[in-house]
Coordinates of C-alpha atoms and ligand atoms in Angstrom, one line a residue:
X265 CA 3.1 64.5 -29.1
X266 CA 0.4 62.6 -29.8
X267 CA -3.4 63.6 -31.1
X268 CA -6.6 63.4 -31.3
X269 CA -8.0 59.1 -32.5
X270 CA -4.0 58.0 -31.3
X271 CA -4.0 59.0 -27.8
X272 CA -5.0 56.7 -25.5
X273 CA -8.1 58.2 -24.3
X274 CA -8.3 57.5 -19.7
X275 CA -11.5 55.5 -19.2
X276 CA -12.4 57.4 -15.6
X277 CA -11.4 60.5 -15.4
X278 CA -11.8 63.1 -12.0
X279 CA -11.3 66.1 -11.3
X280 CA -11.0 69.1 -8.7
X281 CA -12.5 72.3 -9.5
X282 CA -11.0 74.9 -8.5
X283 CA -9.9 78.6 -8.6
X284 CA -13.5 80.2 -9.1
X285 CA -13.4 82.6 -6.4
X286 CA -9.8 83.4 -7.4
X287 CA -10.5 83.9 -11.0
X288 CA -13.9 86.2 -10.1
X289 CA -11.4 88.2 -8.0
X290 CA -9.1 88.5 -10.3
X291 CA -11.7 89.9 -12.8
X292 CA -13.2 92.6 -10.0
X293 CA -16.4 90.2 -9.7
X294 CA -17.9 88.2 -6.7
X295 CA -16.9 84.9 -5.6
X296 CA -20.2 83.7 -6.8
X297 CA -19.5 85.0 -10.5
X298 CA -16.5 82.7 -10.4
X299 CA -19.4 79.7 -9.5
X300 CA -21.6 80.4 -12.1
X301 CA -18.8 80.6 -14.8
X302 CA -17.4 77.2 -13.3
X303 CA -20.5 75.5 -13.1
X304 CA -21.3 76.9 -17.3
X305 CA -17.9 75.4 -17.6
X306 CA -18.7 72.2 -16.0
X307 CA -21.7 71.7 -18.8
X308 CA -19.1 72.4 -22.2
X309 CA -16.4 70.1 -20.6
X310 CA -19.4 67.2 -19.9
X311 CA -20.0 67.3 -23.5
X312 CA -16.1 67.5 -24.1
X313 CA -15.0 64.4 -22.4
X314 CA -18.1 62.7 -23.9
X315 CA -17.1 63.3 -27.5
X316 CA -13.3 62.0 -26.9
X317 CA -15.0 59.0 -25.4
X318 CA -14.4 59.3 -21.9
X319 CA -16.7 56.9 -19.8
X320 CA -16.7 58.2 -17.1
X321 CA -16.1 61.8 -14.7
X322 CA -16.2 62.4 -11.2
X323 CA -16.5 66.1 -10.1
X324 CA -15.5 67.9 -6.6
X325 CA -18.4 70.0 -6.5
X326 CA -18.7 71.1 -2.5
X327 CA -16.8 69.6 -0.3
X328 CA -17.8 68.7 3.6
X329 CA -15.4 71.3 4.8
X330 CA -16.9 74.0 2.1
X331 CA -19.9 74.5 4.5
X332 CA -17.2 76.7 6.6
X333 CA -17.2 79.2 3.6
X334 CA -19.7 82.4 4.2
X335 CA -23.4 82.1 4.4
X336 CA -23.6 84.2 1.5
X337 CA -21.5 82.3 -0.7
X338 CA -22.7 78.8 0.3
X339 CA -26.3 80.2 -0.4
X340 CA -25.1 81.1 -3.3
X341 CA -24.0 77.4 -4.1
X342 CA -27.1 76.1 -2.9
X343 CA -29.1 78.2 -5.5
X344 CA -26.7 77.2 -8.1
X345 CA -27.0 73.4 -7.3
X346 CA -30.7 73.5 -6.9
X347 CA -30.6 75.3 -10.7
X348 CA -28.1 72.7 -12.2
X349 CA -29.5 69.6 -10.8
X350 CA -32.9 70.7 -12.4
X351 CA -31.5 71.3 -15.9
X352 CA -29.3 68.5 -15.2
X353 CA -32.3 66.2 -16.5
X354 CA -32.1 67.8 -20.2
X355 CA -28.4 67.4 -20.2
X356 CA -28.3 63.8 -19.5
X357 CA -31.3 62.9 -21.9
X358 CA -28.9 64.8 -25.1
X359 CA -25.4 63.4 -23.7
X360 CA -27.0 59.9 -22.8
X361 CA -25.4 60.2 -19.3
X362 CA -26.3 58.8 -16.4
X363 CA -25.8 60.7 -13.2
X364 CA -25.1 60.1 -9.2
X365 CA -24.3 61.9 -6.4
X366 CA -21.6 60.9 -4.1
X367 CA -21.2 62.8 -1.1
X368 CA -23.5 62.6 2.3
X369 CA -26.6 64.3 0.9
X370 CA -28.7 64.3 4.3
X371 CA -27.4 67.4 4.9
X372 CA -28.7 69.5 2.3
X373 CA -32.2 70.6 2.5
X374 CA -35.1 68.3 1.1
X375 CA -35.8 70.2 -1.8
X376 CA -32.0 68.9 -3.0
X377 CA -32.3 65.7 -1.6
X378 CA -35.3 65.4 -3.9
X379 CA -34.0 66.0 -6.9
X380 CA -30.8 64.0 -6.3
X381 CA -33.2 61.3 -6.3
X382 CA -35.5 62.2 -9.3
X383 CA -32.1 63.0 -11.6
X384 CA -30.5 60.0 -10.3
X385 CA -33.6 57.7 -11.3
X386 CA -34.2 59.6 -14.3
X387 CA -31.0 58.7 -15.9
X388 CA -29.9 55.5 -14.0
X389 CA -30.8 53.7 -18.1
X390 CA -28.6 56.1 -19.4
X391 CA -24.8 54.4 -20.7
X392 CA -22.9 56.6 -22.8
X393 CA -21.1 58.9 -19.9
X394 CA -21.3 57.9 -16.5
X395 CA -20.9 61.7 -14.4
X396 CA -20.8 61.4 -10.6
X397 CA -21.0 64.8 -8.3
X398 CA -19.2 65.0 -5.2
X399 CA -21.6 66.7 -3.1
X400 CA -20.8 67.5 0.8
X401 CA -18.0 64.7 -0.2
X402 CA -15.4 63.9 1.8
X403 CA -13.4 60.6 1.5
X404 CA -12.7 60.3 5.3
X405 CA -16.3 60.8 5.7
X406 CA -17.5 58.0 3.0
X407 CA -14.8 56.5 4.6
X408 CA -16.5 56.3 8.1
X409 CA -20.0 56.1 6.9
X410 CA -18.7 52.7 4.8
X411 CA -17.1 51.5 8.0
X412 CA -20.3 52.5 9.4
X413 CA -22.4 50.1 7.2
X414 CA -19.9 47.5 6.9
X415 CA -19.9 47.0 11.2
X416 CA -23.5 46.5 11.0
X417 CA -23.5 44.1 8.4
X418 CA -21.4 41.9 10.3
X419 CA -22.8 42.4 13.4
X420 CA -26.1 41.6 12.2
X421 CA -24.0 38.3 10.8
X422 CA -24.3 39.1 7.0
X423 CA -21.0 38.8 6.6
X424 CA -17.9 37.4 8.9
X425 CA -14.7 39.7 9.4
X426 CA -12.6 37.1 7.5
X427 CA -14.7 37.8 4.3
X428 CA -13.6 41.3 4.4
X429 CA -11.1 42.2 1.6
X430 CA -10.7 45.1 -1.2
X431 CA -13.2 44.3 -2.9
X432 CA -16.1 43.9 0.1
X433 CA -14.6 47.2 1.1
X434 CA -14.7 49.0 -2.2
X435 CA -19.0 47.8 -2.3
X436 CA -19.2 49.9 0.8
X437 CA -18.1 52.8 -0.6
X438 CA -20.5 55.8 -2.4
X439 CA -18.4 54.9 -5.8
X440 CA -18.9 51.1 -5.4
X441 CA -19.1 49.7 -9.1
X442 CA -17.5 52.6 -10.1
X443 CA -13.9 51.9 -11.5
X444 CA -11.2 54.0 -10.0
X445 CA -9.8 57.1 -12.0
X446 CA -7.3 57.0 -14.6
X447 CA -6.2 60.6 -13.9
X448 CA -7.4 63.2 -11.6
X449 CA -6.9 67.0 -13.0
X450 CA -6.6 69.5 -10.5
X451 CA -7.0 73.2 -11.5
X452 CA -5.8 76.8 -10.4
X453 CA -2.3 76.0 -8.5
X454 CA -2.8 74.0 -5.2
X455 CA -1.4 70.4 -5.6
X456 CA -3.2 68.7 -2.8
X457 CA -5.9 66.0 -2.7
X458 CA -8.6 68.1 0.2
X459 CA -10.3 65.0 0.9
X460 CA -11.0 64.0 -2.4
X461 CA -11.3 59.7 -3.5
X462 CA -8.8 58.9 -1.1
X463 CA -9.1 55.0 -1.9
X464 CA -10.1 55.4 -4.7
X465 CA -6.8 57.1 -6.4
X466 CA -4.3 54.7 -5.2
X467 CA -2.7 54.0 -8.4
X468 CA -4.0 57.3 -10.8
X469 CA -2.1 59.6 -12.6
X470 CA -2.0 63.3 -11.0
X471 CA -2.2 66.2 -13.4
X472 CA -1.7 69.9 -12.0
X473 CA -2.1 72.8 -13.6
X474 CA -2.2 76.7 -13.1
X475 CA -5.2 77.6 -15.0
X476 CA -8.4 77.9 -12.8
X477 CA -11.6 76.3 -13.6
X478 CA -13.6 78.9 -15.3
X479 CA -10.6 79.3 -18.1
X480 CA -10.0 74.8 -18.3
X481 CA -11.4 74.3 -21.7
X482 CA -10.9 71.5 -24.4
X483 CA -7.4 72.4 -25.5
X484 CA -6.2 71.9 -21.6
X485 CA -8.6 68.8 -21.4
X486 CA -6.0 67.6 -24.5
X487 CA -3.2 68.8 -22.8
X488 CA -4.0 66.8 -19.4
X489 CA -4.5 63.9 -21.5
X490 CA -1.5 64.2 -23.6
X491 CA 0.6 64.3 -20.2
X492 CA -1.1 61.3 -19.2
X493 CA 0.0 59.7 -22.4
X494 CA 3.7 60.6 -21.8
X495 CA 3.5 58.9 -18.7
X496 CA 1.4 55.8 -19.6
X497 CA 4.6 55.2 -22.3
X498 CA 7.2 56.1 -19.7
X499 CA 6.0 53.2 -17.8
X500 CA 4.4 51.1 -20.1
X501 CA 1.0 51.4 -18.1
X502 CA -0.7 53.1 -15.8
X503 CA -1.3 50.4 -13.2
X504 CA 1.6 49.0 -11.2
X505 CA 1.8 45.9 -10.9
Ligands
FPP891 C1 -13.7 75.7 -5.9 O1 -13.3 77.1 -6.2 C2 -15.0 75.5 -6.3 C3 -16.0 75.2 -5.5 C4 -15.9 75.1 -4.0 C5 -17.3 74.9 -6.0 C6 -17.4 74.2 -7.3 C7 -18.6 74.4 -7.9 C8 -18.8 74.6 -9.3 C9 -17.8 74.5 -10.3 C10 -20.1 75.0 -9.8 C11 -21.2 74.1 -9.5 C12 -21.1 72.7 -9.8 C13 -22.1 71.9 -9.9 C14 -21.9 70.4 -10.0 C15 -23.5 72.4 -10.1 P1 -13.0 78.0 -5.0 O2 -14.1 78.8 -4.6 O3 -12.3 77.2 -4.0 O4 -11.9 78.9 -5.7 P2 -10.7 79.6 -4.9 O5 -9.8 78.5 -4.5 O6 -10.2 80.5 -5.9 O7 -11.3 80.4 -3.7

């Protein structure tokens, strides 16, 4: 097994958090404990993945279907996301991040949208850690609004349709001039994608595991990346050819 400075350390890596509500549960708390734990969580493992040199990490924050969840709890999220994205500033000024939202934002009130943009401008210099948040993300949905963008482009003659390839795609895309993930970690149990990066993890390395998001700390960060490792050597790299 290999540790610590001889692993080879992913250069993107994304991940699903889940299991909050399941893990409050589990402990006789709300749903929105489970949120709160998960979002303190969300801050250690920032700094986490920073220190074993990680570029960069994309979070599933709130989904486009997560809007079906109760008014209470999805207030609840709202409060919490208003909170983070305001202490977000401090966090990215000590880890040197820089920080963007992916995800169709017009649908959360102003107040958010406003501080999406200040936090985004505010640490667009920063280089160190690049940390995108999916927020009301869904990949069919970027997808579409891409598409969207891309149509009127050519209709309005910036570009013809025989220009269009992977790569014009990709710049269409809320990630564009981000590279795609290395390996995408989902916690508490459920091995599906819900939406998430659909392009974008073509060729990454899936790691599954049990534990729910409040309880993934650095020793299961390791462990996910040690698995990734085992793999990478199986096949002598991660990208097929
Ligand atoms: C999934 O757990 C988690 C969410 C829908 C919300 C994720 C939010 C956070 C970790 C905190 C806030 C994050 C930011 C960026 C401020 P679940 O509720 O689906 O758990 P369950 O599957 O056990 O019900």
């Amino acid at each position: 097994m290999q540790r610590g400075a001889e692993m080879k350390i992913p250069n993107h890596i994304a991940i699903i958090l889940d299991g909050n509500g399941r893990w409050a549960k589990a402990k006789g708390m709300p749903r929105g404990y489970g949120h709160v734990k998960g979002c303190a969580n969300l801050e250690t493992i920032c700094e986490d993945i920073k220190d074993l040199g990680v570029k960069y990490l994309t979070v599933y924050a709130f989904s486009t279907e997560n809007w079906k969840r109760s008014k209470e709890e999805v207030d609840g999220l709202m409060k919490l996301f208003r909170n983070y994205l305001k202490k977000c500033k401090k966090i990215s000024e000590k880890n040197k991040m820089r920080v963007k939202v992916i995800g169709d934002i017009s649908a959360f009130d102003k107040d958010i949208q406003d501080s999406v943009t200040e936090l985004e401008e505010f640490s667009k210099d920063y280089d160190e850690l690049f940390f995108q948040i999916a927020l009301n993300y869904g990949s069919r949905d970027e997808i579409v609004r891409g598409v969207r963008r891309l149509a009127r482009d050519a209709a309005d003659g910036k570009l013809v349709p025989e220009e269009i390839n992977e790569k014009v795609f990709e710049s269409y895309l809320d990630t564009a001039g981000i590279p795609d993930p290395d390996l995408m970690i989902r916690t508490s149990g459920e091995q599906r994608l819900s939406n998430y990066l659909l392009w974008q993890l073509a060729y990454t390395e899936f790691y599954f595991t049990d534990v729910a998001w409040p309880d993934f700390h650095k020793p299961e960060l390791l462990q996910a990346i040690e698995k990734y490792n085992e793999r990478d050597r199986r096949y002598g790299g991660v990208k097929e050819a």
